[in-house]
CSV table of C-alpha atoms in Angstrom, one decimal:
chain,number,residue,atom,x,y,z
A,34,MET,CA,-105.5,-50.4,-31.2
A,35,ASN,CA,-104.4,-53.9,-32.4
A,36,PHE,CA,-100.8,-52.9,-31.9
A,37,LEU,CA,-101.5,-51.8,-28.3
A,38,ALA,CA,-103.6,-54.9,-27.5
A,39,TYR,CA,-100.5,-57.0,-28.6
A,40,PHE,CA,-98.6,-55.7,-25.6
A,41,VAL,CA,-101.3,-54.9,-23.1
A,42,THR,CA,-102.9,-58.2,-22.3
A,43,PHE,CA,-104.3,-59.5,-19.0
A,44,GLU,CA,-101.3,-61.8,-18.6
A,45,ASN,CA,-98.8,-58.9,-19.1
A,46,LEU,CA,-100.7,-56.6,-16.7
A,47,HIS,CA,-100.7,-59.4,-14.2
A,48,GLU,CA,-96.9,-59.5,-14.4
A,49,VAL,CA,-96.6,-55.8,-13.5
A,50,ARG,CA,-96.9,-56.9,-9.9
A,51,ARG,CA,-93.2,-57.9,-10.1
A,52,LEU,CA,-92.4,-54.2,-9.9
A,53,CYS,CA,-93.9,-54.1,-6.3
A,54,HIS,CA,-90.8,-55.5,-4.7
A,55,TRP,CA,-87.8,-53.9,-3.0
A,56,GLY,CA,-85.4,-55.3,-5.7
A,57,PRO,CA,-86.9,-53.5,-8.8
A,58,VAL,CA,-87.7,-50.4,-6.7
A,59,ILE,CA,-84.0,-50.0,-5.7
A,60,ALA,CA,-82.7,-51.0,-9.2
A,61,LEU,CA,-85.0,-48.6,-11.1
A,62,SER,CA,-84.3,-45.8,-8.5
A,63,VAL,CA,-80.6,-46.1,-9.1
A,64,ILE,CA,-81.1,-46.1,-12.9
A,65,ALA,CA,-83.4,-43.0,-12.6
A,66,ILE,CA,-81.1,-41.1,-10.3
A,67,CYS,CA,-77.9,-41.7,-12.4
A,68,SER,CA,-79.6,-41.1,-15.7
A,69,THR,CA,-81.4,-37.9,-14.6
A,70,MET,CA,-78.3,-36.4,-13.0
A,71,ALA,CA,-76.1,-37.4,-15.9
A,72,ILE,CA,-78.5,-35.7,-18.4
A,73,LEU,CA,-78.6,-32.5,-16.3
A,74,ASP,CA,-74.9,-32.4,-15.6
A,75,SER,CA,-74.1,-33.1,-19.3
A,76,ILE,CA,-76.1,-30.0,-20.2
A,77,ILE,CA,-74.1,-28.0,-17.6
A,78,TRP,CA,-70.8,-29.4,-18.6
A,79,TYR,CA,-71.0,-30.0,-22.3
A,80,TRP,CA,-73.9,-28.2,-24.0
A,81,PRO,CA,-75.1,-30.7,-26.6
A,82,LEU,CA,-76.7,-28.4,-29.2
A,83,ASP,CA,-73.7,-26.4,-30.4
A,84,THR,CA,-70.8,-28.8,-30.5
A,85,THR,CA,-70.4,-32.2,-32.2
A,86,GLY,CA,-68.7,-33.7,-29.1
A,87,GLY,CA,-71.6,-32.5,-26.9
A,88,SER,CA,-74.2,-34.0,-29.2
A,89,ILE,CA,-72.3,-37.4,-29.4
A,90,ASN,CA,-72.0,-37.4,-25.6
A,91,PHE,CA,-75.7,-36.6,-25.1
A,92,ILE,CA,-76.8,-39.2,-27.6
A,93,MET,CA,-74.6,-41.9,-26.1
A,94,LEU,CA,-76.0,-41.1,-22.6
A,95,ILE,CA,-79.6,-41.5,-23.9
A,96,ASN,CA,-78.6,-44.7,-25.7
A,97,TRP,CA,-77.2,-46.2,-22.5
A,98,THR,CA,-80.4,-45.5,-20.6
A,99,VAL,CA,-82.7,-46.9,-23.3
A,100,LEU,CA,-80.6,-50.1,-23.7
A,101,ILE,CA,-80.3,-50.7,-20.0
A,102,LEU,CA,-84.1,-50.3,-19.4
A,103,TYR,CA,-84.9,-52.5,-22.5
A,104,ASN,CA,-82.8,-55.4,-21.3
A,105,TYR,CA,-83.9,-54.9,-17.7
A,106,PHE,CA,-87.6,-55.1,-18.4
A,107,ASN,CA,-87.1,-58.0,-20.9
A,108,ALA,CA,-85.2,-59.9,-18.2
A,109,MET,CA,-88.1,-59.2,-15.8
A,110,PHE,CA,-91.2,-59.7,-18.0
A,111,VAL,CA,-90.0,-62.2,-20.6
A,112,GLY,CA,-89.1,-64.4,-17.7
A,113,PRO,CA,-86.9,-67.6,-17.6
A,114,GLY,CA,-89.5,-69.9,-19.2
A,115,TYR,CA,-91.7,-72.1,-17.0
A,116,ILE,CA,-92.4,-75.8,-17.3
A,117,ALA,CA,-96.1,-76.5,-18.0
A,118,LEU,CA,-98.0,-77.6,-15.0
A,119,GLY,CA,-98.4,-81.4,-14.9
A,120,TRP,CA,-95.7,-81.9,-17.5
A,121,ARG,CA,-94.8,-85.5,-18.3
A,122,PRO,CA,-92.3,-86.9,-20.8
A,123,GLU,CA,-93.7,-88.3,-24.1
A,124,ASN,CA,-91.9,-91.5,-23.4
A,125,GLN,CA,-93.3,-92.6,-20.0
A,126,GLN,CA,-90.3,-94.9,-19.4
A,127,GLU,CA,-88.1,-91.7,-19.1
A,128,ALA,CA,-90.1,-90.7,-16.0
A,129,GLN,CA,-88.0,-93.0,-13.9
A,130,TYR,CA,-85.0,-90.8,-14.6
A,131,LEU,CA,-86.7,-87.5,-13.6
A,132,GLN,CA,-87.6,-85.9,-10.3
A,133,TYR,CA,-91.3,-85.3,-9.5
A,134,CYS,CA,-92.5,-81.9,-8.3
A,135,ARG,CA,-95.6,-82.2,-6.0
A,136,VAL,CA,-96.2,-78.4,-6.2
A,137,CYS,CA,-96.4,-78.3,-10.0
A,138,GLN,CA,-97.9,-81.9,-10.1
A,139,GLY,CA,-95.5,-82.9,-12.8
A,140,TYR,CA,-92.0,-84.1,-13.6
A,141,LYS,CA,-88.9,-81.8,-13.9
A,142,PRO,CA,-87.2,-82.0,-17.3
A,143,PRO,CA,-83.4,-81.9,-17.5
A,144,ARG,CA,-81.9,-78.7,-16.2
A,145,SER,CA,-85.1,-77.5,-14.7
A,146,HIS,CA,-85.6,-76.7,-11.0
A,147,HIS,CA,-88.5,-75.6,-8.8
A,148,CYS,CA,-88.3,-72.0,-7.6
A,149,ARG,CA,-90.0,-71.4,-4.3
A,150,LYS,CA,-90.3,-67.7,-5.0
A,151,CYS,CA,-91.9,-68.1,-8.4
A,152,ASN,CA,-93.7,-71.2,-7.2
A,153,ARG,CA,-93.0,-72.9,-10.6
A,154,CYS,CA,-90.5,-75.2,-12.2
A,155,VAL,CA,-88.1,-73.1,-14.2
A,156,MET,CA,-86.3,-74.0,-17.5
A,157,LYS,CA,-82.5,-74.1,-17.0
A,158,MET,CA,-82.7,-72.2,-13.8
A,159,ASP,CA,-79.6,-70.4,-12.7
A,160,HIS,CA,-80.9,-68.4,-9.7
A,161,HIS,CA,-83.7,-66.2,-8.5
A,162,CYS,CA,-82.6,-62.6,-8.8
A,163,PRO,CA,-84.3,-60.2,-6.4
A,164,TRP,CA,-83.2,-57.2,-8.5
A,165,ILE,CA,-85.6,-58.3,-11.3
A,166,ASN,CA,-87.9,-60.1,-8.9
A,167,ASN,CA,-87.8,-63.1,-11.3
A,168,CYS,CA,-85.6,-66.1,-12.1
A,169,CYS,CA,-82.7,-66.0,-14.4
A,170,GLY,CA,-83.1,-69.0,-16.8
A,171,HIS,CA,-83.4,-70.2,-20.3
A,172,MET,CA,-85.5,-67.5,-22.0
A,173,ASN,CA,-84.1,-64.4,-20.3
A,174,HIS,CA,-80.5,-65.3,-19.7
A,175,ALA,CA,-79.2,-63.2,-22.6
A,176,TYR,CA,-81.3,-60.2,-21.6
A,177,PHE,CA,-80.1,-60.5,-18.0
A,178,THR,CA,-76.4,-60.8,-19.0
A,179,SER,CA,-76.8,-57.9,-21.4
A,180,PHE,CA,-78.2,-55.8,-18.6
A,181,LEU,CA,-75.2,-56.7,-16.4
A,182,LEU,CA,-72.9,-55.5,-19.2
A,183,LEU,CA,-74.7,-52.3,-20.1
A,184,ALA,CA,-75.3,-51.1,-16.6
A,185,PRO,CA,-71.6,-50.7,-15.7
A,186,LEU,CA,-70.8,-49.2,-19.1
A,187,GLY,CA,-73.6,-46.6,-18.7
A,188,CYS,CA,-72.6,-45.9,-15.1
A,189,SER,CA,-69.0,-45.4,-16.1
A,190,HIS,CA,-70.0,-42.9,-18.7
A,191,ALA,CA,-72.2,-41.1,-16.1
A,192,ALA,CA,-69.4,-41.1,-13.6
A,193,ILE,CA,-67.1,-39.3,-16.1
A,194,ILE,CA,-69.8,-36.7,-16.6
A,195,PHE,CA,-70.2,-36.2,-12.9
A,196,ILE,CA,-66.5,-35.8,-12.3
A,197,MET,CA,-66.0,-33.4,-15.2
A,198,THR,CA,-69.1,-31.3,-14.2
A,199,MET,CA,-67.8,-30.9,-10.7
A,200,TYR,CA,-64.3,-30.1,-12.0
A,201,THR,CA,-65.4,-27.4,-14.4
A,202,GLN,CA,-67.8,-25.8,-12.0
A,203,LEU,CA,-65.5,-25.7,-9.0
A,204,TYR,CA,-62.1,-25.2,-10.7
A,205,GLU,CA,-62.5,-21.4,-10.8
A,206,ARG,CA,-64.3,-21.1,-7.5
A,207,ILE,CA,-62.1,-23.2,-5.1
A,208,SER,CA,-58.3,-23.6,-5.1
A,209,PHE,CA,-57.4,-27.2,-4.6
A,210,GLY,CA,-53.7,-26.6,-4.9
A,211,TRP,CA,-53.6,-28.6,-8.2
A,212,SER,CA,-51.1,-26.3,-9.9
A,213,THR,CA,-50.0,-29.1,-12.2
A,214,VAL,CA,-53.5,-30.5,-13.0
A,215,LYS,CA,-55.1,-28.4,-15.8
A,216,ILE,CA,-57.6,-29.5,-18.4
A,217,ASP,CA,-58.4,-27.3,-21.4
A,218,MET,CA,-62.1,-26.7,-21.2
A,219,SER,CA,-62.3,-23.7,-23.4
A,220,ALA,CA,-64.3,-25.5,-26.1
A,221,VAL,CA,-67.1,-26.6,-23.7
A,222,ARG,CA,-67.2,-23.4,-21.7
A,223,GLN,CA,-67.9,-21.4,-24.8
A,224,PHE,CA,-71.5,-22.5,-25.0
A,225,GLN,CA,-72.5,-23.1,-21.4
A,226,PRO,CA,-76.2,-22.5,-20.7
A,227,LEU,CA,-77.4,-20.5,-17.8
A,228,MET,CA,-78.0,-23.4,-15.3
A,229,PRO,CA,-76.8,-22.7,-11.8
A,230,PHE,CA,-74.6,-25.3,-10.1
A,231,SER,CA,-75.6,-24.7,-6.5
A,232,VAL,CA,-74.5,-26.5,-3.3
A,233,SER,CA,-77.6,-28.8,-3.6
A,234,ALA,CA,-76.7,-29.6,-7.2
A,235,PHE,CA,-73.1,-30.4,-6.1
A,236,ALA,CA,-74.4,-32.7,-3.3
A,237,ALA,CA,-76.8,-34.5,-5.7
A,238,THR,CA,-74.0,-34.9,-8.2
A,239,LEU,CA,-71.7,-36.3,-5.6
A,240,PHE,CA,-74.4,-38.8,-4.4
A,241,ALA,CA,-75.1,-39.9,-8.0
A,242,LEU,CA,-71.3,-40.4,-8.5
A,243,GLY,CA,-71.2,-42.7,-5.5
A,244,LEU,CA,-74.2,-44.7,-6.9
A,245,ALA,CA,-72.6,-44.9,-10.4
A,246,LEU,CA,-69.2,-46.1,-9.1
A,247,GLY,CA,-70.8,-48.6,-6.7
A,248,THR,CA,-73.0,-50.0,-9.5
A,249,THR,CA,-70.1,-50.2,-11.9
A,250,ILE,CA,-68.1,-52.4,-9.4
A,251,ALA,CA,-70.9,-54.5,-8.1
A,252,VAL,CA,-72.8,-55.2,-11.3
A,253,GLY,CA,-69.5,-55.6,-13.2
A,254,MET,CA,-68.5,-58.4,-11.0
A,255,LEU,CA,-71.9,-60.1,-11.5
A,256,PHE,CA,-71.4,-59.8,-15.3
A,257,PHE,CA,-68.1,-61.7,-15.1
A,258,ILE,CA,-69.8,-64.4,-13.0
A,259,GLN,CA,-72.6,-64.8,-15.6
A,260,MET,CA,-70.2,-64.9,-18.5
A,261,LYS,CA,-68.4,-67.7,-16.7
A,262,VAL,CA,-71.7,-69.5,-16.5
A,263,ILE,CA,-72.5,-69.0,-20.2
A,264,LEU,CA,-69.0,-69.9,-21.5
A,265,ARG,CA,-69.1,-73.1,-19.6
A,266,ASN,CA,-72.8,-73.7,-20.3
A,267,LYS,CA,-73.1,-74.6,-16.6
A,268,THR,CA,-75.5,-72.8,-14.3
A,269,SER,CA,-74.8,-72.0,-10.7
A,270,ILE,CA,-77.0,-74.9,-9.6
A,271,GLU,CA,-75.4,-77.3,-12.0
A,272,SER,CA,-71.9,-76.3,-10.7
A,273,TRP,CA,-73.1,-77.3,-7.2
A,274,ILE,CA,-74.5,-80.6,-8.6
A,275,GLU,CA,-71.2,-81.4,-10.3
A,276,GLU,CA,-69.3,-80.6,-7.1
A,277,LYS,CA,-71.5,-83.0,-5.1
A,278,ALA,CA,-71.2,-85.7,-7.8
A,279,LYS,CA,-67.4,-85.7,-7.3
A,280,ASP,CA,-67.8,-85.8,-3.5
A,281,ARG,CA,-70.3,-88.7,-3.8
A,282,ILE,CA,-67.9,-90.7,-6.1
A,283,GLN,CA,-65.0,-90.0,-3.8
A,284,HIS,CA,-66.9,-90.9,-0.6
A,285,TYR,CA,-68.1,-94.3,-2.0
A,286,GLN,CA,-65.1,-95.0,-4.1
A,287,THR,CA,-67.4,-96.1,-7.0
A,288,GLY,CA,-64.8,-95.5,-9.7
A,289,GLU,CA,-67.4,-93.6,-11.8
A,290,GLU,CA,-66.4,-90.8,-14.1
A,291,PHE,CA,-68.8,-87.9,-14.1
A,292,ILE,CA,-68.8,-85.8,-17.3
A,293,PHE,CA,-70.9,-82.7,-17.2
A,294,PRO,CA,-73.2,-83.3,-20.2
A,295,TYR,CA,-74.0,-79.7,-21.4
A,296,ASP,CA,-70.5,-78.3,-21.9
A,297,LEU,CA,-70.0,-78.6,-25.7
A,298,SER,CA,-66.2,-78.4,-25.4
A,299,SER,CA,-66.2,-75.0,-27.1
A,300,ARG,CA,-66.7,-71.6,-25.5
A,301,TRP,CA,-68.1,-70.2,-28.8
A,302,LEU,CA,-70.6,-73.0,-29.1
A,303,ASN,CA,-71.6,-72.6,-25.5
A,304,PHE,CA,-71.9,-68.8,-26.1
A,305,LYS,CA,-74.2,-69.3,-29.1
A,306,GLN,CA,-76.6,-71.4,-27.0
A,307,VAL,CA,-77.6,-68.3,-25.1
A,308,PHE,CA,-76.9,-65.3,-27.5
A,309,THR,CA,-78.5,-65.4,-30.9
A,310,TRP,CA,-79.3,-62.8,-33.5
A,311,SER,CA,-83.0,-63.3,-33.0
A,312,GLY,CA,-82.8,-62.8,-29.3
A,313,THR,CA,-84.4,-66.2,-28.6
A,314,PRO,CA,-82.0,-68.8,-27.2
A,315,LYS,CA,-81.6,-72.1,-28.9
A,316,GLY,CA,-83.7,-75.1,-27.8
A,317,ASP,CA,-87.1,-75.6,-26.3
A,318,GLY,CA,-86.0,-75.7,-22.7
A,319,ILE,CA,-86.8,-79.5,-22.5
A,320,GLU,CA,-84.1,-81.2,-24.6
A,321,TRP,CA,-80.5,-80.0,-24.9
A,322,PRO,CA,-77.4,-80.7,-27.0
A,323,VAL,CA,-75.1,-82.9,-24.9
A,324,HIS,CA,-71.5,-84.1,-24.8
A,325,PRO,CA,-70.9,-87.2,-27.0
A,326,LYS,CA,-70.3,-89.4,-24.0
A,327,CYS,CA,-73.5,-88.4,-22.3
A,328,HIS,CA,-77.3,-88.5,-22.9
A,329,GLN,CA,-80.3,-86.4,-22.0
A,330,HIS,CA,-80.7,-87.8,-18.5
A,331,THR,CA,-77.0,-88.0,-17.4
A,332,LEU,CA,-77.5,-85.1,-15.0
A,333,THR,CA,-81.0,-86.0,-13.8
A,334,ILE,CA,-79.8,-89.6,-12.9
A,335,GLU,CA,-76.9,-88.0,-10.9
A,336,GLN,CA,-79.4,-85.8,-9.1
A,337,LEU,CA,-81.5,-88.8,-8.1
A,338,LYS,CA,-78.4,-90.6,-6.8
A,339,GLN,CA,-77.5,-87.5,-4.8
A,340,LYS,CA,-81.0,-87.3,-3.3
A,341,THR,CA,-80.8,-90.9,-2.2
A,342,ASP,CA,-77.3,-90.3,-0.7
A,343,LYS,CA,-78.6,-87.2,1.0
A,344,ARG,CA,-81.2,-89.2,2.9
A,345,VAL,CA,-78.6,-91.7,3.9
A,346,ARG,CA,-75.8,-89.5,5.3
A,347,SER,CA,-77.1,-86.0,5.5
A,348,GLN,CA,-80.4,-85.9,7.2
A,349,VAL,CA,-80.1,-85.8,11.0
A,350,GLN,CA,-83.1,-85.7,13.2
A,351,TYR,CA,-83.5,-82.8,15.7
A,352,ARG,CA,-86.2,-81.9,18.2
A,353,ALA,CA,-87.2,-78.4,19.0
A,354,VAL,CA,-86.5,-77.4,22.6
A,355,GLU,CA,-87.3,-73.7,22.2
A,356,ASP,CA,-90.1,-71.9,20.5
A,357,TYR,CA,-89.1,-69.8,17.4
A,358,ASN,CA,-91.4,-67.4,15.6
A,359,GLY,CA,-89.7,-67.5,12.2
A,360,ALA,CA,-88.1,-64.0,12.5
A,361,CYS,CA,-85.2,-63.3,10.1
A,362,CYS,CA,-83.0,-61.8,12.8
A,363,PRO,CA,-84.3,-63.0,16.2
A,364,LEU,CA,-82.6,-60.8,18.9
A,365,LYS,CA,-84.0,-63.0,21.7
A,366,LYS,CA,-81.9,-66.0,20.5
A,367,GLY,CA,-78.6,-64.3,21.2
A,368,LEU,CA,-76.4,-61.7,19.5
A,369,GLN,CA,-74.4,-64.3,17.5
A,370,THR,CA,-77.6,-65.7,16.1
A,371,PHE,CA,-78.9,-62.2,15.3
A,372,PHE,CA,-75.7,-61.0,13.5
A,373,ARG,CA,-74.9,-64.4,11.8
A,374,THR,CA,-78.3,-64.8,10.2
A,375,PRO,CA,-78.0,-66.4,6.7
A,376,CYS,CA,-77.8,-63.8,3.9
A,377,THR,CA,-80.4,-65.5,1.7
A,378,GLU,CA,-84.0,-65.2,0.7
A,379,GLU,CA,-84.7,-68.8,1.7
A,380,PRO,CA,-87.5,-68.9,4.3
A,381,ARG,CA,-87.3,-69.3,8.1
A,382,ILE,CA,-89.6,-71.9,9.6
A,383,PRO,CA,-91.4,-71.3,12.9
A,384,LEU,CA,-90.8,-74.0,15.6
A,385,SER,CA,-92.7,-75.1,18.6
A,386,LYS,CA,-91.4,-77.2,21.4
A,387,GLY,CA,-91.5,-80.9,20.4
A,388,ASP,CA,-91.4,-80.3,16.6
A,389,THR,CA,-89.2,-82.7,14.7
A,390,ILE,CA,-86.9,-81.5,12.0
A,391,LEU,CA,-84.7,-83.3,9.5
A,392,ALA,CA,-81.6,-81.1,9.1
A,393,THR,CA,-79.7,-81.2,5.9
A,394,ARG,CA,-77.1,-78.4,6.3
A,395,GLY,CA,-76.2,-75.6,8.6
A,396,THR,CA,-73.7,-73.1,10.0
A,397,LYS,CA,-72.4,-72.7,13.5
A,398,TRP,CA,-75.5,-70.6,14.5
A,399,TRP,CA,-78.2,-71.7,12.0
A,400,MET,CA,-79.5,-74.9,10.5
A,401,TYR,CA,-81.6,-75.7,7.4
A,402,GLY,CA,-84.0,-78.6,7.2
A,403,ASP,CA,-87.5,-80.0,6.7
A,404,LYS,CA,-90.1,-80.1,9.4
A,405,VAL,CA,-91.6,-83.5,9.9
A,406,LEU,CA,-95.3,-83.2,9.1
A,407,ASN,CA,-98.3,-85.4,9.9
A,408,ASP,CA,-99.9,-87.8,7.4
A,409,GLU,CA,-102.7,-85.4,6.4
A,410,GLN,CA,-100.3,-82.6,5.6
A,411,MET,CA,-98.1,-84.9,3.6
A,412,ARG,CA,-101.1,-86.2,1.6
A,413,VAL,CA,-101.9,-82.7,0.3
A,414,GLY,CA,-98.3,-82.2,-0.7
A,415,GLU,CA,-97.5,-79.6,2.0
A,416,ARG,CA,-93.8,-79.1,2.7
A,417,VAL,CA,-92.2,-76.8,5.4
A,418,ARG,CA,-88.5,-76.3,5.1
A,419,GLY,CA,-86.1,-73.4,5.8
A,420,TRP,CA,-83.6,-72.0,8.3
A,421,PHE,CA,-83.9,-72.0,12.1
A,422,PRO,CA,-81.6,-71.1,15.0
A,423,ARG,CA,-79.3,-74.0,16.1
A,424,ARG,CA,-79.9,-73.2,19.7
A,425,CYS,CA,-83.6,-73.9,19.4
A,426,VAL,CA,-83.0,-77.6,18.7
A,427,GLU,CA,-81.1,-80.6,20.0
A,428,LYS,CA,-80.0,-83.7,18.2
A,429,CYS,CA,-82.2,-86.8,18.8
A,430,HIS,CA,-79.9,-89.5,20.3
A,431,TYR,CA,-82.3,-92.4,19.9
A,432,ASP,CA,-82.4,-94.7,16.9
A,433,THR,CA,-84.1,-92.9,14.0
A,434,ALA,CA,-84.5,-95.9,11.7
A,435,ALA,CA,-88.2,-95.9,12.3
A,436,SER,CA,-88.4,-92.3,10.9
A,437,ASP,CA,-86.5,-93.1,7.7
A,438,SER,CA,-89.6,-94.3,6.0
A,439,THR,CA,-91.2,-90.9,6.7
A,440,SER,CA,-88.3,-89.0,5.3
A,441,GLU,CA,-88.3,-91.1,2.1
A,442,LYS,CA,-91.8,-90.0,1.4
A,443,LYS,CA,-90.6,-86.4,1.0
A,444,VAL,CA,-90.3,-85.5,-2.6
A,445,ASN,CA,-87.7,-83.0,-3.6
């Protein structure tokens, strides 16, 4: 009972709600379909109990499934590691180099960012992944990357089983005209069990083959992206910060030299920051080993400079001229707006005529920004930001200097 109580706690049961999301539902469905069909087809194609090759094939198949699910659930339930609510640095003077999060009522340590989906500040946040319905960050980065490696390997093995099953079952039934394509299957045919390969079984195998090949390609590409992140010790968010740092330095011609602080100048050392024999990444998620020419707050100071620069040259004031209900794909706002909706989980914000919005970025058909709130809403820390159709707003042509003080009150 003590062993069971170690795993089944209220906190863990509370985390089970992460499964109730389209991402895990689809991911686990793909794993279940491919694994189940591969096991059934391996019994039809290569009976595992009478040959050494069949036994090895079957054991490897079960092994892939177990390892994939182990890393998937660890990536989901171990989580990225969250900053304690109300966190403050031990040395209060360091607070001037950090951003303050009003939602968590605390400061953000280096490399941490606030996730709107998780509603918490996340250690070394890379991105929020809908497939695990959690963030990829400090604590679960190794599990997440291992899952991205194992899933294509397991699906490749399953795809081979699907192809060979269809070949062996249809070779003697249908003539494909493959007079030169012959595979000696006498060893595996010798011990075939009595399991019928019907039309429905063929259709299911063909469907599972499509899932396996699609997963191999899509997830394999994600694996290479994550390995690039790990070997450079630079998250996707930090890559964007570095790019904006170079743009800021070039725009103002300051002559600064920005050195990314967390690249240890060795891919092996960067790799060992994430992958360890214990399974727990190095560091506490607060302090990090840095480049000799940098210090703990090199990146956070650059972030503060970029936030200040963003207020100066990025925020443009717009006024809503049409109502917008916050729909993801609003058909009433035009076909281009409907089909060019941003492919992101970032929220949409409803608008009413007369609302004022500070836009920070956008596309030809959509814009992203913060809605200007009244004093009472700002006092309680409320913030409304997201995407809205460009046709619903028009740029304010009057002097917006009076509104700059309002925008400066917004905390990122």
